[in-house]
Each structure stands twice: as structure tokens, then as C-alpha cells.
CSV table of C-alpha atoms and ligand atoms in Angstrom, one decimal:
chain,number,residue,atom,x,y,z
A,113,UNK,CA,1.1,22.9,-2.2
A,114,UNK,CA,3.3,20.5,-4.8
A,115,UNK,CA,5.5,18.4,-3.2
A,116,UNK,CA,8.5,19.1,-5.8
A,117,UNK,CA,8.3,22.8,-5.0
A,118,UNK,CA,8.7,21.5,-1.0
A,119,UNK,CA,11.7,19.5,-1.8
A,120,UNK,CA,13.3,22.4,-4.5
A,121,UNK,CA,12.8,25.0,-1.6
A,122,UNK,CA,14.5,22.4,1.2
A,123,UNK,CA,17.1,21.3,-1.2
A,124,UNK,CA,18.1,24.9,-1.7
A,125,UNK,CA,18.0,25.9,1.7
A,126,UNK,CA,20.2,22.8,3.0
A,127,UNK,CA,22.8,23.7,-0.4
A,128,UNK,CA,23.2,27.3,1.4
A,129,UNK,CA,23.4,26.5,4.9
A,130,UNK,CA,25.8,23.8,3.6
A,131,UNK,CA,27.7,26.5,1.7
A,132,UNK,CA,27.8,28.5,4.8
A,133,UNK,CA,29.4,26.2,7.3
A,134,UNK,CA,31.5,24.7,4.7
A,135,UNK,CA,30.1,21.0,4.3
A,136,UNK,CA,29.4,19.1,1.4
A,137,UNK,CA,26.2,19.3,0.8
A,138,UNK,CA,25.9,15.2,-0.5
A,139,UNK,CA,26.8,14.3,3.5
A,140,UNK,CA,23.4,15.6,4.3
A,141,UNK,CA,20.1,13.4,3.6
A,142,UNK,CA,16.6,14.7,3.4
A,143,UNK,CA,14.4,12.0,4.9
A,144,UNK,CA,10.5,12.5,4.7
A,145,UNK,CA,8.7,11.9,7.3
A,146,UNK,CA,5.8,10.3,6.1
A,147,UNK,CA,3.7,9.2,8.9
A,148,UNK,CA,0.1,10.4,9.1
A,149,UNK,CA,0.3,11.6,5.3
A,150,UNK,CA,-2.5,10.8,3.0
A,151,UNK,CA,-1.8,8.0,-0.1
A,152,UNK,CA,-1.9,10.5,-2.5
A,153,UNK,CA,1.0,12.6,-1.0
A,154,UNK,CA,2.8,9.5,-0.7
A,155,UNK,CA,2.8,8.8,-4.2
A,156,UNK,CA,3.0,12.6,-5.2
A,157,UNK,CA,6.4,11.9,-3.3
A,158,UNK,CA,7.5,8.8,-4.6
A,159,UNK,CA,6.5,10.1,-8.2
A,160,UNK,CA,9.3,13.0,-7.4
A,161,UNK,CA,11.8,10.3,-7.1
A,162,UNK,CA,12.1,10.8,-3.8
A,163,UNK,CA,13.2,7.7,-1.5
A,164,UNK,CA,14.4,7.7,1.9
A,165,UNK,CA,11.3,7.9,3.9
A,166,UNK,CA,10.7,7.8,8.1
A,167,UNK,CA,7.7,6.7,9.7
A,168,UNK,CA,7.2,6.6,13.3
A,169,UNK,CA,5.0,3.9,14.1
A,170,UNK,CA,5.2,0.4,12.9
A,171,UNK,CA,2.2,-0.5,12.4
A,172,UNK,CA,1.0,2.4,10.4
A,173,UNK,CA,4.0,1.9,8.4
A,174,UNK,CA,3.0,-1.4,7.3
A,175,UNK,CA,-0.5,0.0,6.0
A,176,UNK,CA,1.7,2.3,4.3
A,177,UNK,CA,4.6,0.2,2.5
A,178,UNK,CA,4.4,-3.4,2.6
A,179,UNK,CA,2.5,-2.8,-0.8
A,180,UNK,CA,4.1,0.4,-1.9
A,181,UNK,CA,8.0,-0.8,-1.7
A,182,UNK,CA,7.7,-4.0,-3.5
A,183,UNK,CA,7.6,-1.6,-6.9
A,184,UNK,CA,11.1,0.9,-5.7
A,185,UNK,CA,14.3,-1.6,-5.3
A,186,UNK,CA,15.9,1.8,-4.3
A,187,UNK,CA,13.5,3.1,-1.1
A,188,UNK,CA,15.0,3.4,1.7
A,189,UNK,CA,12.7,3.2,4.8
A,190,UNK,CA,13.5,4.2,8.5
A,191,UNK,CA,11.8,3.4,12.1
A,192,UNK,CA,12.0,7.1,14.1
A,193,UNK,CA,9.2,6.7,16.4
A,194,UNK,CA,9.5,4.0,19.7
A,195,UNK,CA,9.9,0.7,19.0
A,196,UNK,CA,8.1,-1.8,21.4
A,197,UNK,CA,9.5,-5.4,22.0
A,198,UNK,CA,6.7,-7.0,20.5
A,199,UNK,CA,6.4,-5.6,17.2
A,200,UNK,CA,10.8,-6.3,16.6
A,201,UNK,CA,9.5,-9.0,13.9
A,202,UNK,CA,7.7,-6.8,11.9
A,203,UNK,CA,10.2,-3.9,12.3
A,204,UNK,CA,13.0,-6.0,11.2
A,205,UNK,CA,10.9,-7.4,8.1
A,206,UNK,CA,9.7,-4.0,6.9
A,207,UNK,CA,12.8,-1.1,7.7
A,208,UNK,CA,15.7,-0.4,6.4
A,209,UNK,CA,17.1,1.3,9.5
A,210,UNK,CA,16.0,1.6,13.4
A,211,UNK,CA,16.8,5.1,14.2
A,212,UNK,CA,15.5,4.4,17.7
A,213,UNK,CA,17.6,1.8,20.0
A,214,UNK,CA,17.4,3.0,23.4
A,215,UNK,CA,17.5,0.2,26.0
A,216,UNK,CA,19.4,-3.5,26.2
A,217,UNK,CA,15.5,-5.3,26.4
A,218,UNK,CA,15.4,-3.9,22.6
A,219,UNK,CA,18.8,-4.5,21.7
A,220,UNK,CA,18.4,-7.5,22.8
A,221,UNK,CA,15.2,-8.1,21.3
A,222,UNK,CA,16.2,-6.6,17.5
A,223,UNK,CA,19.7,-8.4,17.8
A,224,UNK,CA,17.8,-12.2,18.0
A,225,UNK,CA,15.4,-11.1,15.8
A,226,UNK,CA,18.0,-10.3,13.3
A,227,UNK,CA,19.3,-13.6,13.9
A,228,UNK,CA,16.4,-14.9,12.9
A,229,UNK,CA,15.7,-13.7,10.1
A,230,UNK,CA,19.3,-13.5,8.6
A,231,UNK,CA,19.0,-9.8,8.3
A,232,UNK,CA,20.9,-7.4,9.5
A,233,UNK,CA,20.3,-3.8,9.3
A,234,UNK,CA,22.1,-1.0,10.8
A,235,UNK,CA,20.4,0.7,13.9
A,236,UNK,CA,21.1,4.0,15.7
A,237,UNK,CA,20.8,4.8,19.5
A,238,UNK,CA,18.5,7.2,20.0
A,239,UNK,CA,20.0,9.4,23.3
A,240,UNK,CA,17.8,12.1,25.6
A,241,UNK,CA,19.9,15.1,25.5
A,242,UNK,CA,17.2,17.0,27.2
A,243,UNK,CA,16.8,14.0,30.0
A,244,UNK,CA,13.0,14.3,29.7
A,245,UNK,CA,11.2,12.1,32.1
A,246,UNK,CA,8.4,11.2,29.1
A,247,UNK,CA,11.2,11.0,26.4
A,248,UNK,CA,12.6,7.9,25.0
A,249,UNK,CA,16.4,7.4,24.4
A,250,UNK,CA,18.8,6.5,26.5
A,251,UNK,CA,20.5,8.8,28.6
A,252,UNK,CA,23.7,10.1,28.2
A,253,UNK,CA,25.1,9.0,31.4
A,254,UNK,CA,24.3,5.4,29.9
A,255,UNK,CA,25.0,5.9,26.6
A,256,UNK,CA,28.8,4.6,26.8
A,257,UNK,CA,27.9,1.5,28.4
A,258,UNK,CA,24.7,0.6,26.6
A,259,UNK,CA,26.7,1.7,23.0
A,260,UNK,CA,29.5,-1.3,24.3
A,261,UNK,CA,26.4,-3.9,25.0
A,262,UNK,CA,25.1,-3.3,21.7
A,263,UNK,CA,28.5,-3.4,19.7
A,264,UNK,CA,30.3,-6.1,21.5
A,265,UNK,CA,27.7,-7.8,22.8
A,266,UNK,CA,25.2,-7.9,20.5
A,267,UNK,CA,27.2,-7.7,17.7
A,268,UNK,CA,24.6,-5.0,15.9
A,269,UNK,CA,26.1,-2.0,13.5
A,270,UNK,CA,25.3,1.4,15.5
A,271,UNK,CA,25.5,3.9,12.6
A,272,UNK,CA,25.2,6.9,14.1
A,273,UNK,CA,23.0,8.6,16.5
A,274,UNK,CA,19.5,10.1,16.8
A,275,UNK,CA,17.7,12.7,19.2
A,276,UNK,CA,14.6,15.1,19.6
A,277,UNK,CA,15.6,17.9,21.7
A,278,UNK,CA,13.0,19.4,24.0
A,279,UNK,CA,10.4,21.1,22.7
A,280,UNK,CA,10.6,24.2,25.3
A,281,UNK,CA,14.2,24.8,24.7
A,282,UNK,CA,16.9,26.1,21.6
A,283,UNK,CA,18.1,23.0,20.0
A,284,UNK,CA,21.1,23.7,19.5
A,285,UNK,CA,23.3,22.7,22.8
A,286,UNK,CA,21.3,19.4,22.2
A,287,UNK,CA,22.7,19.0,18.3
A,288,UNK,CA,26.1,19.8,20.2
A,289,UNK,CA,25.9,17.3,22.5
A,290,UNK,CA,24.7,14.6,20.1
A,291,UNK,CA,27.6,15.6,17.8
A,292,UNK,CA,30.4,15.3,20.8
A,293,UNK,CA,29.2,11.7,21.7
A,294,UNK,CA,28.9,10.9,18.0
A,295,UNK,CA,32.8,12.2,17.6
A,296,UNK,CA,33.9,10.7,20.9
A,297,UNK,CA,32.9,7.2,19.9
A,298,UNK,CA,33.8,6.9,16.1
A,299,UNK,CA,29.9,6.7,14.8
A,300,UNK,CA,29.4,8.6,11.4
A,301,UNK,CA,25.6,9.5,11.7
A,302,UNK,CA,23.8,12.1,13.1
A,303,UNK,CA,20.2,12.1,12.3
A,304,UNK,CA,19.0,15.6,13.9
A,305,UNK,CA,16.4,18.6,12.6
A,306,UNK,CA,13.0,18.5,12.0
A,307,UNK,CA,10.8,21.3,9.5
A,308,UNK,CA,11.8,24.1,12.2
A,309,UNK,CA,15.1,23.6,12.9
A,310,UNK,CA,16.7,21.1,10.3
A,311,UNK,CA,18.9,24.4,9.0
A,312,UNK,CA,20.4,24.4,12.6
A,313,UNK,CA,21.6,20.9,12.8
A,314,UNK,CA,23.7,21.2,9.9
A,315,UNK,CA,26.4,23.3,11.4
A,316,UNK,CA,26.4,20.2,14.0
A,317,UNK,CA,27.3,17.9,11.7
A,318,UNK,CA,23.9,16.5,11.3
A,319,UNK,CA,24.0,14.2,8.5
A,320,UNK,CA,20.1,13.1,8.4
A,321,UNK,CA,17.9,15.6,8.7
A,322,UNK,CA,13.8,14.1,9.5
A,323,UNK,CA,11.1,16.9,7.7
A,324,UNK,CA,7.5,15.8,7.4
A,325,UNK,CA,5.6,19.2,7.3
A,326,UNK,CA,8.0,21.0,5.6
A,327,UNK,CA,7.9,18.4,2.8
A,328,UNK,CA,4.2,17.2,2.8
A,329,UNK,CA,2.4,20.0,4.1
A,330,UNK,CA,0.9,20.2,7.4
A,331,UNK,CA,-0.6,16.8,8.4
A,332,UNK,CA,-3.7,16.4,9.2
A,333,UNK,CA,-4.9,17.4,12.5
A,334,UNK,CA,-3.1,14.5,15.4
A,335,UNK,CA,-6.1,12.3,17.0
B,580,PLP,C1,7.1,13.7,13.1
B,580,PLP,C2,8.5,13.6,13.3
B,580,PLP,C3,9.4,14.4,12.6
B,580,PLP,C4,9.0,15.4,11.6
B,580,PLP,O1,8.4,16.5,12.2
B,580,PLP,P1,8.1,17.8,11.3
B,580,PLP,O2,8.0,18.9,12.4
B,580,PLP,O3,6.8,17.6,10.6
B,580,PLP,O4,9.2,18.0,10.4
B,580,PLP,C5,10.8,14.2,12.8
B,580,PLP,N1,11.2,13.3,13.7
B,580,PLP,C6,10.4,12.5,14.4
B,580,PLP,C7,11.0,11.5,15.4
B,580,PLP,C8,9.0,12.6,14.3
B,580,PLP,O5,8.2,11.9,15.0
């Protein structure tokens, strides 16, 4: 499978859906989710011109990029898997984004960190709209107060907002919800969608959508 002929097919199919609920179709970015993806797909990526890229774990993504971003000024890398409290320093060094803020020991954590290093990145809140015991994200009882810490307390830029609806369920009353809260509190972005569902977030307002099999291929098998 090429990867341009991935990205042409997903680019097309985002342009339609776009055309069919009336959004402008430059409000929605494709992000590749990258993780688990061999080198050579990577570059097969990066050779498209592609650049806004999501990883999931920190230090896989390091393997990955520290290298490999040096050469693009214009990549664009984002943390969508859970962040633990030690590895904030290397998170802050290597992302562009932290998709997934979900509790005021992290905020806390990634706000002095920031300090630190005099470098200040936007993050989102990652919420669990399905309030799954295993899931991470903050739920969205807490949301307005936690949203207030990290604003006015920590002083961090909340861009938007993030979530993985339950696997056993339609995803739609989740992109819903995400969009109300989004809408209720002034934040602009909605990262939502994965390879089976991405065309359904867009009439939710989703303005990130995260594909990895749908734009690498399937990855190889999860150990
Ligand atoms: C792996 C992953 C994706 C992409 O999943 P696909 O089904 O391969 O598109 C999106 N978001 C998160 C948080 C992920 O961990």
C-alpha cells in the first residue's frame, strides 16, 4: 500500500464529508498517528510532505524523532497517549502539543516544567466521555474545575479538547458531548476520530482528526 494513495483517499473523503455538513475543509487537520510504524513508513510519510504527526508514548517517540525532526523546521509533533509525571521533561523537550492533560499532578507537573525550560506549548485536556473506569481523561463532572486550575492557575494555553470514546459504543453522543464542553468554555480545538470513525467527528466540529491505520497501513501486530 503507498502512503500518498492513503493520504489522497483520506483527503478526499474529509473534502466530502466537509462538503456535506458545510465546513471548511482547511479547519480540519489530518494528524498521523505514527506510533508503532516501521522507519521506512515514517519517511515514506515525511517524503509526502506530510507533517503533523501523533505518537502515543514518549519514549518511543524519542527513538522515533529526536533525530528525524532536526531536518523539517515545519513538523509538527503531538503527545496523544498518557503522559506519566516523570517523563514531563522529555515531553516538553520533544512535542509540539500535549493532547492529553487530565489531572492537576500533571498540570502541575507540565506547567513547572515549562517554566523551566522557557517553553511553552499549548496542551489540550483530554475528558472521559464514556466515564470508563481504565480510561484516562478527566471526567466531565471535573472538567470545569480542573479547565479553571489549569488556566488561571497554571497559567498553561488549553487549546482545545481531546477524547476516545468507548470502544463498545456509537461515537457519536461522545463527539457531541466533547463539542458542547468545547463550545461552553470558549476552546477552539477538538481533536476526535480515529481510521473508523474520523468521517463522523466532522459533523461535530472536530477539527483534529488522529488516523494511523488508515494512513500507514495496519501496524504491526500490538505486543
Ligand atoms: C492509535 C491511536 C489512534 C489511531 O488509531 P487508528 O485506529 O489506527 O486510526 C488515534 N488516537 C489515539 C489516542 C491512539 O492511541
Amino acid at each position: 500500500m503507498d502512503i500518498q494513495d492513503n493520504i489522497t483517499q483520506l483527503r478526499n473523503d474529509i473534502t466530502a464529508t466537509c462538503d456535506q455538513y458545510d465546513r471548511n475543509v482547511n479547519t480540519v487537520r489530518l494528524m498521523a498517528v505514527s506510533k508503532k510504524q516501521a522507519d521506512d513508513r515514517i519517511d515514506a510519510a515525511l517524503a509526502t510532505g506530510h507533517r503533523l504527526y501523533g505518537e502515543n508514548r514518549v519514549q518511543e517517540a524519542q527513538k522515533r524523532w529526536t533525530d528525524r525532526r532536526k531536518d523539517y523546521d515545519d513538523l509538527e509533533l503531538h503527545l496523544i497517549g498518557p503522559l506519566q509525571t516523570n517523563k514531563v521533561k522529555e515531553a516538553i523537550t520533544l512535542f509540539d502539543c500535549i493532547q492529553t492533560l487530565d489531572r492537576p499532578k500533571l498540570a502541575k507537573a507540565l506547567s513547572a516544567e515549562m517554566d523551566k525550560q522557557g517553553k511553552f506549548i499549548p496542551c489540550m485536556i483530554q475528558v472521559n466521555t464514556g466515564e470508563e473506569d481504565q480510561k484516562s481523561g478527566i471526567l466531565p463532572v471535573e472538567f470545569p474545575d480542573f479547565l479553571a486550575l489549569c488556566q488561571n492557575e497554571y497559567g498553561m494555553t488549553i487549546s482545545g479538547l481531546m477524547c476516545i470514546p468507548p470502544f463498545d459504543e456509537p461515537p457519536t453522543m461522545h463527539f457531541a458531548l466533547l463539542q458542547k464542553m468545547a463550545a461552553t468554555h470558549g476552546l477552539r480545538e477538538l481533536s476526535m476520530g480515529m481510521s473508523s470513525d474520523y468521517a463522523k467527528a466532522i459533523p461535530f466540529g472536530a477539527t483534529l482528526v488522529r488516523v494511523g491505520s488508515a494512513f500507514f497501513g495496519a501496524r504491526p501486530a500490538e505486543s
